[in-house]
XYZ file of C-alpha atoms in Angstrom:
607
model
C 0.000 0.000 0.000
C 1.065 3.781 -0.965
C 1.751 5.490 2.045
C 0.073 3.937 4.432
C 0.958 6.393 7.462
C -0.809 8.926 5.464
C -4.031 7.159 4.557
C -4.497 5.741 8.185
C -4.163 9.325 9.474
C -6.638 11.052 7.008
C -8.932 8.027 8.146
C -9.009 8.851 11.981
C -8.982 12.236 11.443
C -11.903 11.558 9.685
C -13.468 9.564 11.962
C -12.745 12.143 14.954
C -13.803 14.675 13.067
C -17.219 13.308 12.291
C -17.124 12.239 16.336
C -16.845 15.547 17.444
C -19.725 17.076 15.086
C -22.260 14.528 15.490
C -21.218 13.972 19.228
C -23.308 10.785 19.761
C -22.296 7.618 17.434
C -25.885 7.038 16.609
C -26.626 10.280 14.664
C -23.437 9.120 12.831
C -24.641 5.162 12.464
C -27.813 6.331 10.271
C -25.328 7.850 7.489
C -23.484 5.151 7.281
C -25.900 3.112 6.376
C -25.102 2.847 2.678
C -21.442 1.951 3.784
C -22.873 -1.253 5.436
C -24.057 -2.533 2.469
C -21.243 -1.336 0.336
C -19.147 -3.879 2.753
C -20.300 -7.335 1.147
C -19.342 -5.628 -2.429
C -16.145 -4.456 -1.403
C -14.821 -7.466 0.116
C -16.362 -9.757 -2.970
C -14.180 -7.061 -5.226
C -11.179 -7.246 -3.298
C -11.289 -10.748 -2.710
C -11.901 -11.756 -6.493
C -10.357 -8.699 -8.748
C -7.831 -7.465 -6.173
C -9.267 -3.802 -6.214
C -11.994 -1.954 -4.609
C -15.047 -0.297 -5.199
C -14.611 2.534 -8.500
C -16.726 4.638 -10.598
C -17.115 1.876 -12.904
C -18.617 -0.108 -10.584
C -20.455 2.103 -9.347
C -21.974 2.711 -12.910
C -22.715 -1.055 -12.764
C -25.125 -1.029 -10.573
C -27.062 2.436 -11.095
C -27.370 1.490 -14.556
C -28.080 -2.477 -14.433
C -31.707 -2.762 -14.839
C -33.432 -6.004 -12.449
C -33.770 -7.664 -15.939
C -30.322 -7.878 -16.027
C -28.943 -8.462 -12.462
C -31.357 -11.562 -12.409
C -29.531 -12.753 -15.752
C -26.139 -11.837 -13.784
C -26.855 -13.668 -10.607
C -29.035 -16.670 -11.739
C -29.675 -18.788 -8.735
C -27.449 -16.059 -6.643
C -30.382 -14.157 -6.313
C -31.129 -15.779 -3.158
C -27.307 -15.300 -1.669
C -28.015 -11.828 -1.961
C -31.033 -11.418 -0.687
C -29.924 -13.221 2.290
C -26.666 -11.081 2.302
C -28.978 -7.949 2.282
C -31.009 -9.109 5.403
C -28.077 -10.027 7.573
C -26.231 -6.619 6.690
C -29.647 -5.022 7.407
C -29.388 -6.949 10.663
C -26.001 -6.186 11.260
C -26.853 -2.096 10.913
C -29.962 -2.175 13.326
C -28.381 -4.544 15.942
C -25.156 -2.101 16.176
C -27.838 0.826 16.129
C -29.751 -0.643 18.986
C -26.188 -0.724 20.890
C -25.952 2.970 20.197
C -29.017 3.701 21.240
C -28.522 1.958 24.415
C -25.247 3.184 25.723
C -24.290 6.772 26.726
C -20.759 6.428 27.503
C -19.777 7.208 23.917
C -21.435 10.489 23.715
C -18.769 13.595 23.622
C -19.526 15.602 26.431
C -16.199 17.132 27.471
C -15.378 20.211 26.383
C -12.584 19.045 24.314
C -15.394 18.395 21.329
C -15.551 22.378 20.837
C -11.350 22.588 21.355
C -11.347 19.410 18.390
C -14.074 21.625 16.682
C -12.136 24.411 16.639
C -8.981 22.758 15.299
C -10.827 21.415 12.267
C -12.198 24.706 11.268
C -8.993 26.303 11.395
C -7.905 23.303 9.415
C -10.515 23.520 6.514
C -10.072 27.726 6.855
C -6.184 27.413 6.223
C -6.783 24.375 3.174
C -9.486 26.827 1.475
C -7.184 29.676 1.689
C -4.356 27.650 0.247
C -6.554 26.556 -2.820
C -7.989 29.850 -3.439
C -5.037 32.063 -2.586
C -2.154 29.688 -3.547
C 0.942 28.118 -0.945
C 4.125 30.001 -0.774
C 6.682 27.374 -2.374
C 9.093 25.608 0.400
C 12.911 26.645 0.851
C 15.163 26.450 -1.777
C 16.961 23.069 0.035
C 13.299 22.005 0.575
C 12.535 21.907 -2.731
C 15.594 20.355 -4.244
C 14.916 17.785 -2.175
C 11.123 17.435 -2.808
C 11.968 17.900 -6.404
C 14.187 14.887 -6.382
C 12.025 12.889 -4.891
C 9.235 14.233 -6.857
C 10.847 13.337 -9.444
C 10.992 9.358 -8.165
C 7.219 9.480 -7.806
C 6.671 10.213 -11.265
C 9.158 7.863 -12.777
C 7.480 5.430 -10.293
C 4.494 6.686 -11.328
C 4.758 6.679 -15.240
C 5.984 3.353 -14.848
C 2.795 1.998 -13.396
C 0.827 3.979 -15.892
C 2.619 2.560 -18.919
C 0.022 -0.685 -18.514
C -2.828 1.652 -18.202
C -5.363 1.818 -21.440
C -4.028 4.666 -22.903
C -0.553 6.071 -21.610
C 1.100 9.136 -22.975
C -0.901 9.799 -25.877
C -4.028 9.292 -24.288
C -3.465 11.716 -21.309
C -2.402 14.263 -23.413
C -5.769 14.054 -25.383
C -7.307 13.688 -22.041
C -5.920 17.010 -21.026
C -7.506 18.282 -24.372
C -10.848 16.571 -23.815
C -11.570 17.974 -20.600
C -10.333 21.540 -21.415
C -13.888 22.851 -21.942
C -14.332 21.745 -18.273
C -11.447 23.660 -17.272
C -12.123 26.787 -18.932
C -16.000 26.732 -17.598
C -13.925 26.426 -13.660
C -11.816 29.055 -14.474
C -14.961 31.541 -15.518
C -16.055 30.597 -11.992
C -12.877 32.584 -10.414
C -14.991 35.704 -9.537
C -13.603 39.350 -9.702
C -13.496 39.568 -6.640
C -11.583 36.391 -5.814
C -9.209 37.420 -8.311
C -8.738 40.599 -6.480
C -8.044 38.970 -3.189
C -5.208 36.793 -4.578
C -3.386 40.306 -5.796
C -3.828 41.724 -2.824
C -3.221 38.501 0.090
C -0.204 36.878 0.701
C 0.048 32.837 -0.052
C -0.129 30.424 2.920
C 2.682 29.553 4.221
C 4.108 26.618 3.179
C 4.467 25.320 6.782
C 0.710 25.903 7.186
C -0.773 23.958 3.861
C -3.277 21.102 5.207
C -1.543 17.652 4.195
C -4.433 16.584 1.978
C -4.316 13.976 -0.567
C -7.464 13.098 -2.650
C -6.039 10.506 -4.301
C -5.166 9.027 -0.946
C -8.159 10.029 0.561
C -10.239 8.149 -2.202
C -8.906 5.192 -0.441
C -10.099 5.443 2.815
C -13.107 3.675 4.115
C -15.950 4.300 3.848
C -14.947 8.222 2.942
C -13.855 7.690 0.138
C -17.305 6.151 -1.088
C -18.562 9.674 -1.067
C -15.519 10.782 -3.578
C -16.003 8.010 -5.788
C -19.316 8.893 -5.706
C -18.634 12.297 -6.933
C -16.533 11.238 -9.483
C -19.123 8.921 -10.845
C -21.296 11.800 -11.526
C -18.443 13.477 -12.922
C -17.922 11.193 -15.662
C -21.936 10.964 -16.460
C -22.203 14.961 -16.586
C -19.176 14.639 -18.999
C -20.496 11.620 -21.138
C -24.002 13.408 -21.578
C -21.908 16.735 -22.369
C -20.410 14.089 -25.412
C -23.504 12.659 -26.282
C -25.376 16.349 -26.408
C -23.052 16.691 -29.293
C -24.708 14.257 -31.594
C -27.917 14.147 -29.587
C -30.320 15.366 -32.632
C -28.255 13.586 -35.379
C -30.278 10.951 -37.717
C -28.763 9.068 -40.855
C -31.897 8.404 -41.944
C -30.645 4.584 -42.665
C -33.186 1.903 -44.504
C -32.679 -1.891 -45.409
C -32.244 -2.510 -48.378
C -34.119 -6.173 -48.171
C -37.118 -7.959 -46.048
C -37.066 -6.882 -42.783
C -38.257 -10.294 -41.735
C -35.541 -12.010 -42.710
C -33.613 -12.904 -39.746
C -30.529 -12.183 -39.739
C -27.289 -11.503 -36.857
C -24.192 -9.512 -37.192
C -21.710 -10.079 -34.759
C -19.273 -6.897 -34.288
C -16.244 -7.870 -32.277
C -14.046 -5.120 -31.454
C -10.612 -6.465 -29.991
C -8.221 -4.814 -27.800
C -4.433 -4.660 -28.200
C -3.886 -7.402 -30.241
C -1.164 -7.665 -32.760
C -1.330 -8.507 -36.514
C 2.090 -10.483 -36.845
C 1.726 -12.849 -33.608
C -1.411 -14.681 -35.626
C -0.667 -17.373 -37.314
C -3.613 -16.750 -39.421
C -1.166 -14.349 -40.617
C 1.880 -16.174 -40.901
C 3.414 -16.255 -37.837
C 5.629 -18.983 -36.873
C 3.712 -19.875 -33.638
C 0.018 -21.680 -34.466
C -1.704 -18.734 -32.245
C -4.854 -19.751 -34.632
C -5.461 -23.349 -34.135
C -9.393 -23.265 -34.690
C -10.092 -19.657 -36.606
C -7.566 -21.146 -39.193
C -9.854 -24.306 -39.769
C -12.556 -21.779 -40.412
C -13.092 -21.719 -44.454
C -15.398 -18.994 -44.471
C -13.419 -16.635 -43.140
C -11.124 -13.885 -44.760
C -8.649 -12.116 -43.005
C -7.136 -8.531 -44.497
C -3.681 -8.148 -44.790
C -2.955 -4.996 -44.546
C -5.503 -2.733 -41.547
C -3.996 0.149 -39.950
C -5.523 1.993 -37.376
C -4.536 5.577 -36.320
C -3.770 5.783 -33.239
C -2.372 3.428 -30.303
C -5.149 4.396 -27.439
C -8.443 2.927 -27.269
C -10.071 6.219 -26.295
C -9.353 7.348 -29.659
C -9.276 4.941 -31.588
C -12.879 3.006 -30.922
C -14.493 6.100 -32.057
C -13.345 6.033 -35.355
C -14.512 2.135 -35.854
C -17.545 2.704 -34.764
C -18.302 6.010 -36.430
C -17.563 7.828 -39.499
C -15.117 10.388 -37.546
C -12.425 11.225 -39.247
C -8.828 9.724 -37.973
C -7.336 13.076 -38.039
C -10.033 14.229 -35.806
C -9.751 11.693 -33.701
C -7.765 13.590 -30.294
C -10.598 15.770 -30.015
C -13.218 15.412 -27.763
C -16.806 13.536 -28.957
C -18.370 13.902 -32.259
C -21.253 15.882 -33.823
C -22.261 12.065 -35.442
C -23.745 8.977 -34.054
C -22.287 5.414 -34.244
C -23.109 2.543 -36.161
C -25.642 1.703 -33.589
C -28.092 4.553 -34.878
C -28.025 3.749 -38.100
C -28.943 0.005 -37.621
C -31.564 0.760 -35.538
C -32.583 3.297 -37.831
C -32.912 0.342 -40.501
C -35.000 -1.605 -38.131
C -32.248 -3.769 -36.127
C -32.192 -4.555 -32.218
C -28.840 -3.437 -31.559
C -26.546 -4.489 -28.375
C -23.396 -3.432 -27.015
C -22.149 -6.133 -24.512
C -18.359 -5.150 -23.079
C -15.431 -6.667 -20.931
C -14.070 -3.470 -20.648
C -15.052 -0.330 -18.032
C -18.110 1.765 -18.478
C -16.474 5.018 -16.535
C -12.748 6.674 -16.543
C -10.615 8.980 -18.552
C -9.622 6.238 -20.953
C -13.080 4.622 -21.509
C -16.274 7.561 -21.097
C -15.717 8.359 -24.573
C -16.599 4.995 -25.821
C -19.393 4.637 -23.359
C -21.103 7.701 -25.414
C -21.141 5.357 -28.843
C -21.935 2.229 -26.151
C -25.643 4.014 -24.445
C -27.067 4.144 -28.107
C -27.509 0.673 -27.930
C -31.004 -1.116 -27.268
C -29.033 -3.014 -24.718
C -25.908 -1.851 -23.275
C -23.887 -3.956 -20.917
C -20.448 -3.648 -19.178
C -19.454 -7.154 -17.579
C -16.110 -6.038 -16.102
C -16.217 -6.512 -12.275
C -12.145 -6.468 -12.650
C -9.748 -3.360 -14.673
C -7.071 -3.950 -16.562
C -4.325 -4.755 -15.139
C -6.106 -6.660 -11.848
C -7.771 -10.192 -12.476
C -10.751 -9.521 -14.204
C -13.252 -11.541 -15.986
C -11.894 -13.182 -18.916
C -13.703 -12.429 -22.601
C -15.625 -15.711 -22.111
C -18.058 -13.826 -19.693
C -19.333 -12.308 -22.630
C -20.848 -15.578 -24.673
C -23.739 -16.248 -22.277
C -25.121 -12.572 -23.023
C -24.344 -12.921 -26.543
C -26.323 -16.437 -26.829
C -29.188 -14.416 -24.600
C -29.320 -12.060 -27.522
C -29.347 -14.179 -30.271
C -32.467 -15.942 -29.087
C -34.145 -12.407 -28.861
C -37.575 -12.474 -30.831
C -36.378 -9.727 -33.004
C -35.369 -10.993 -36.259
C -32.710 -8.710 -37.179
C -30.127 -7.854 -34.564
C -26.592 -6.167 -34.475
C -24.406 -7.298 -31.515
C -21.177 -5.872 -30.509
C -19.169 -7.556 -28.135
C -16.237 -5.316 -26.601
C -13.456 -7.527 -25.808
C -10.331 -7.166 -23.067
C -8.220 -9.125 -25.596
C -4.674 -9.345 -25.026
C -4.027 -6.170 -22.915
C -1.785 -6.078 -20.243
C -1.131 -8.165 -17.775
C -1.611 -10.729 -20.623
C -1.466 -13.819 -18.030
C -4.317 -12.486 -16.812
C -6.269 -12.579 -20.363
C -6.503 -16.322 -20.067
C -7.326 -19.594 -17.738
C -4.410 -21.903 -16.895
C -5.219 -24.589 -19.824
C -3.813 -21.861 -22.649
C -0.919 -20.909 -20.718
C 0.844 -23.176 -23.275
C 4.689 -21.028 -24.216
C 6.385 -21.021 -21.426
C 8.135 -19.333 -19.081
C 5.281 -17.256 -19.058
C 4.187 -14.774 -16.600
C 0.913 -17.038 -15.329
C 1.087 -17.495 -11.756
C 3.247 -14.395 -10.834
C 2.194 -11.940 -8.677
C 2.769 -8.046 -10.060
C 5.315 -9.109 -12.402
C 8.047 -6.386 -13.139
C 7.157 -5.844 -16.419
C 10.072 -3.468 -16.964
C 12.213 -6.112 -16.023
C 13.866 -7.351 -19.579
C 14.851 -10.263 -18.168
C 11.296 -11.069 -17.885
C 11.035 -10.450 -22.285
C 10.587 -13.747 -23.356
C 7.865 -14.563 -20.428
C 6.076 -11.530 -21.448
C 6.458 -12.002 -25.050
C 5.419 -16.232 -24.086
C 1.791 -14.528 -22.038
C 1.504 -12.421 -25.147
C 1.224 -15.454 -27.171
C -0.821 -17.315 -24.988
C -3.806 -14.186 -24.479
C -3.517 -14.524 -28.491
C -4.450 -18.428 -28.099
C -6.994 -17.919 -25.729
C -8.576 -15.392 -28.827
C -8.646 -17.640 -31.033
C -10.589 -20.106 -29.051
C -12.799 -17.519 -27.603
C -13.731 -16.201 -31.466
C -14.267 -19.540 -32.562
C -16.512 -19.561 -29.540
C -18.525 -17.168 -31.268
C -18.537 -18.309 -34.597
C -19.223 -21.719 -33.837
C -22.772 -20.139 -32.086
C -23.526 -19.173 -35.390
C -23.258 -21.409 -37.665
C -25.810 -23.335 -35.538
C -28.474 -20.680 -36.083
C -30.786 -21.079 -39.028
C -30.346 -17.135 -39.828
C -28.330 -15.578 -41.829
C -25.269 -14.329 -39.641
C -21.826 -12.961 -40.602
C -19.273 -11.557 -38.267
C -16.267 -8.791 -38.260
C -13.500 -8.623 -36.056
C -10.839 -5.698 -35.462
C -8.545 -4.944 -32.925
C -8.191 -1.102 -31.490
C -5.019 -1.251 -31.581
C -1.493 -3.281 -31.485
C 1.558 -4.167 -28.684
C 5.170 -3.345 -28.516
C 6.986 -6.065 -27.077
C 10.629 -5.052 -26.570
C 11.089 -6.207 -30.089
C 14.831 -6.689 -31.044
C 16.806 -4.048 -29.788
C 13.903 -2.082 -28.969
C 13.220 -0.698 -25.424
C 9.411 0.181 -25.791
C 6.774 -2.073 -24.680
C 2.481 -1.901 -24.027
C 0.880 0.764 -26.060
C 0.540 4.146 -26.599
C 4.210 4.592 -28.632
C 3.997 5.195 -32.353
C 5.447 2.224 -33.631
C 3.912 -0.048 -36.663
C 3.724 -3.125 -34.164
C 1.297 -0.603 -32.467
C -0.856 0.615 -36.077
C -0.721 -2.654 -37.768
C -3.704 -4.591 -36.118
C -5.593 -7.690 -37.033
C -8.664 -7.742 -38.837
C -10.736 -10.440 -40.647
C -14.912 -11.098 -42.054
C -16.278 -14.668 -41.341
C -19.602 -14.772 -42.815
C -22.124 -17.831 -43.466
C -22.810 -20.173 -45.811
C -26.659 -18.119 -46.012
C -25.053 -15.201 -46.204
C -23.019 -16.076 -49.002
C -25.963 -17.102 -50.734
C -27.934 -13.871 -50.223
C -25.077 -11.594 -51.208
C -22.726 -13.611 -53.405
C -20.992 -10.385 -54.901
C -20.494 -9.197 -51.160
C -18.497 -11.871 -50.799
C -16.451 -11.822 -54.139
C -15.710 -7.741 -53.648
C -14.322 -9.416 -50.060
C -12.301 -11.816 -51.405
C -11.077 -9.268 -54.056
C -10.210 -6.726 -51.319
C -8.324 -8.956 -48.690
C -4.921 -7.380 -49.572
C -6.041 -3.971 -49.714
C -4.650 -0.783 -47.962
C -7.433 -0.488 -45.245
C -7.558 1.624 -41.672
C -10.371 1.328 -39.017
C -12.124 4.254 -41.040
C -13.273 1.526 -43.723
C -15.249 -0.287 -40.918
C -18.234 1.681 -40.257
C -18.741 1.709 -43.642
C -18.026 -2.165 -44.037
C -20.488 -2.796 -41.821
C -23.135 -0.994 -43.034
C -23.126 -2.356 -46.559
C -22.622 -5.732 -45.017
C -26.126 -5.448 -43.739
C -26.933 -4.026 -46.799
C -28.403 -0.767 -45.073
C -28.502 2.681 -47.140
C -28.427 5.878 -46.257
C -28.676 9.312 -48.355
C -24.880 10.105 -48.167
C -23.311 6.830 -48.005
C -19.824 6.592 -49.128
C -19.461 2.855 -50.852
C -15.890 3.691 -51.879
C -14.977 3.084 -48.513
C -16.354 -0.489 -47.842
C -14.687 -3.536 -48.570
C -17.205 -5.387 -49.523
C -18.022 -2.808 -52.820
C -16.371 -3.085 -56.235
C -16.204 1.081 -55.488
C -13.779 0.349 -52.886
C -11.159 3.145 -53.651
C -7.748 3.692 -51.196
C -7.673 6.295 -49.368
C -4.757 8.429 -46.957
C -3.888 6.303 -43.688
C -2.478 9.013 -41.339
C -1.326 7.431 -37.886
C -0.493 9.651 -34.846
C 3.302 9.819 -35.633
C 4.917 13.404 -34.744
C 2.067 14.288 -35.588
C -0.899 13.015 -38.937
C 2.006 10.799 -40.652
C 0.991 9.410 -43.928
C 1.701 5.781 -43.119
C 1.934 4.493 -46.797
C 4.620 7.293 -47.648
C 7.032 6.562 -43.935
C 10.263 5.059 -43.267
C 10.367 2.511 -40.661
C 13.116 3.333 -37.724
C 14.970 0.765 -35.593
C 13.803 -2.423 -34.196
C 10.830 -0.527 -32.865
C 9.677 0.283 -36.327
C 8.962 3.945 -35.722
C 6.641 5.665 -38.111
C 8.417 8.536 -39.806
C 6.770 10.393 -42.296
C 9.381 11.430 -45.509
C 7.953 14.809 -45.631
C 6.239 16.707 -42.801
C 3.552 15.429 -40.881
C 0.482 17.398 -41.081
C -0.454 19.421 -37.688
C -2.782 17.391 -34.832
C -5.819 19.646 -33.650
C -6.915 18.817 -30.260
């Protein structure tokens, strides 16, 4: 644990605090009721996933209908509604106790001296944030500089297995600059005024507080978590206002009574050269290679290493340059399907809430039925992409004859042991097993690069999974399959690893159609336009359109040049976040880690 001294004394200050202004414990006992039943969750989380309660669980369960949760639990039901009696128990019998007994009420007159103390406290912390801190001595700060400057090595090290890394925090920075401007018009004149005219704090008198160790207290930090949580929904409905009134005024082109399932499977850091359906050495393909009806492209690119910023141009007809700024004035792939008269579903491993996954959640909540299964993160144990077939099957039994169901995969990302159960930890050494493995270790490159392998195994199976579920339907079905982006892997001489870099092992991503024998039938030139097209130069900005005609849904200003299943498929400029937009068919390839350097100058990123 980070600073443990720290937390535990924010935590009984806390609790002393909220002693002395309630005075009796019972007052106190009715507000934290919610904590009480927040317990059972907390220790099932921490028990299971190895984290705590966050905003994205949080979403979870404000946003899970009873439909659902019963689908969730199954027979569990009952375990929890036994669980909620006995913590329901457990909060009156304490209360009772409380109730009873007098000796814990603060009488002395050392409540108002404690009283005091705080408010002097919380009067010298305002002043700080709305005045400023005088900066410590010049010794002082060498030394907190140097050790400052630990924390964020320390730091940038554990964020290097986050989603998104460097790139993505910088966008983040740019996403949420709206936000920060509207705080800043909040300063007041007056305000502004006082800060010419008052002196900072001193810096012996700044209040040691740390939210981001105070968000990890119990059960006070419930209430920031809670804030945060409606944080991220004012910011996802400030996205979705963008595109709110948009229509594409999509049709089918066909019988609407024809039933028929598309299966859109949107993978996550997975890398085109370490399948073997793509020639590598390793058989990381065992069962999608067996599969006859299935094409995979050669030669997909997407723009950008961060899956913020990169699932918004699959699933939507944003433009890859645009992609660092913030939402979109268009709708997703979603709309227009359910425009045509599809039931649409968006059924995710990954999390609903955060700076590196709101942005998808926007495209996710136009969905008929949107659900995030991901009790874990990323780097924690966390459900494994099987937890999504049991949904899936659930939807393709729905009465509606023509559904669209996208299934948002954890893939391979980091910690890739964790992407897969013991039988496909089959290249070893691996990392299975190992507790918080020091990724950064290079002695530990072949284990990581085995894992790899083995989360790209564990893929395979789990797609075949899917595609095995429908070719037993009697519809007509067809599924496409792209990852967000790609992996470095301390390739060769190469230093870099995760995501996030700007690297070709990051752009070049896997990508492949499997359709039916039905569907062949009912579009036969689909499928020959396909077959014609599997070595073309193609980005994630083909897909939305791909998908669309692979439905065979129209719209006014449809663009057929950009689908791979038309004979007007035309190429098009594949700029990858490089230095800036880097025309990736006109680049030079640098050092083992395959940087992408643009032979002329890169055009200029707007964020």
């Amino acid at each position: 644990m980070e600073k443990p001294f720290h937390l535990l004394a924010m935590e009984l200050v806390t609790w002393l605090g909220f002693w002395a202004l309630l005075q009796r414990p019972r007052w106190f006992h009715y507000l934290l009721l919610p904590a009480f039943f927040a317990v059972p969750i907390e220790v099932y989380l921490r028990l299971y996933f190895g984290q705590g309660i966050s905003t994205h669980h949080l979403g979870i369960m404000v946003e899970t209908s009873p439909k659902e949760a019963m689908e969730f639990l199954g027979n569990k039901v009952w375990l929890l509604l036994l669980l909620v009696i006995l913590v329901s128990a457990w909060w009156w019998s304490l209360l009772r106790i409380a109730k009873a007994h007098s000796h814990w009420h603060w009488t002395h007159r050392s409540r108002w001296l404690v009283l005091l103390v705080f408010a002097l406290g919380l009067g010298c912390w305002n002043y700080g944030e709305q005045i400023g801190i005088s900066p410590a001595s010049a010794s002082a700060s060498s030394d907190s500089a140097s050790s400052s400057s630990t924390e964020e090595g320390d730091d940038e090290d554990d964020d290097d297995d986050e989603d998104d890394e460097e790139e993505a925090s910088a966008s983040t920075a740019s996403s949420v600059s709206s936000s920060a401007s509207a705080s800043a018009d909040t300063l007041t004149s007056w305000q502004t005024s006082l800060k010419k005219h008052l002196p900072a704090l001193p810096h012996w008198a700044r209040i040691p507080y740390d939210e981001e160790i105070y968000i990890r207290t119990w059960p006070f930090g419930l209430v920031l978590r809670a804030n945060d949580f409606w944080i991220e929904r004012d910011y996802l409905a400030k996205l979705s206002e963008k595109s709110r009134a948009f229509r594409f005024q999509a049709h089918l082109d066909g019988n609407p009574a024809t039933p028929q399932t598309i299966i859109m499977v949107i993978g996550e850091s997975s890398r085109f050269d370490r399948w073997s359906l793509n020639g590598y050495e390793r058989d990381t393909n065992p069962l999608l290679k067996k599969e006859s009806n299935l094409v995979s492209f050669s030669d997909v690119v997407t723009a950008v290493s961060a899956t913020r910023l990169s699932v918004p141009i699959i699933v939507s007809r944003k433009p890859a340059a645009q992609s660092l700024k913030a939402g979109f004035s268009e709708k997703s792939f979603l709309t227009a399907f359910k425009e045509a008269g599809f039931k649409t579903y968006w059924l995710s491993n990954q999390m609903s809430f955060g700076q590196f996954d709101t942005p998808t959640s926007v495209f996710a909540k136009e969905a008929d039925v949107t659900q995030f299964l991901n009790l874990g993160g990323f780097t924690n144990s966390s459900n494994l992409d099987q937890v999504l077939l049991e949904p899936m099957a659930n939807a393709m039994r729905d009465a509606a004859p023509k559904k669209l169901i996208v299934l948002h995969t954890l893939g391979n990302h980091w910690n890739y042991s964790h992407r897969h159960p013991q039988s496909f930890d089959q290249w070893k050494p691996s990392l299975y097993g190992i507790v918080n493995p020091a990724y950064t270790d290079l002695k530990n490159k072949q284990a990581l690069n085995n894992s790899y392998d083995n989360s790209i195994l564990y893929t395979d199976w789990m797609l075949s999974e899917v595609i095995q579920k429908l070719k037993t339907s009697s519809q007509i079905t067809s599924l496409f399959y792209i990852s967000d982006h790609g992996q470095t892997l301390y390739d060769g001489t190469c230093n870099l690893a995760f995501h996030g870099h700007n690297t070709q092992y990051e752009f070049h991503v896997p990508a492949f159609m499997w359709y039916s024998d039905a569907y062949q039938e009912q579009f036969p030139d689909k499928i020959v336009q396909l077959r014609l097209h599997q070595k073309a130069k193609l980005s994630t900005e083909n897909v939305f359109h791909s998908l669309l005609d692979m439905a065979n849904i129209r719209y006014p200003d449809e663009k057929l040049e950009w689908s791979i299943l038309s004979k007007q498929l035309k190429a098009h400029t594949r700029y990858v976040d490089s230095y800036g937009w880097t025309n990736y068919d006109n680049a030079t390839l640098k050092g083992d880690c395959r940087e992408i350097m643009d032979k002329k100058t890169p055009l200029v990123q707007e964020k």
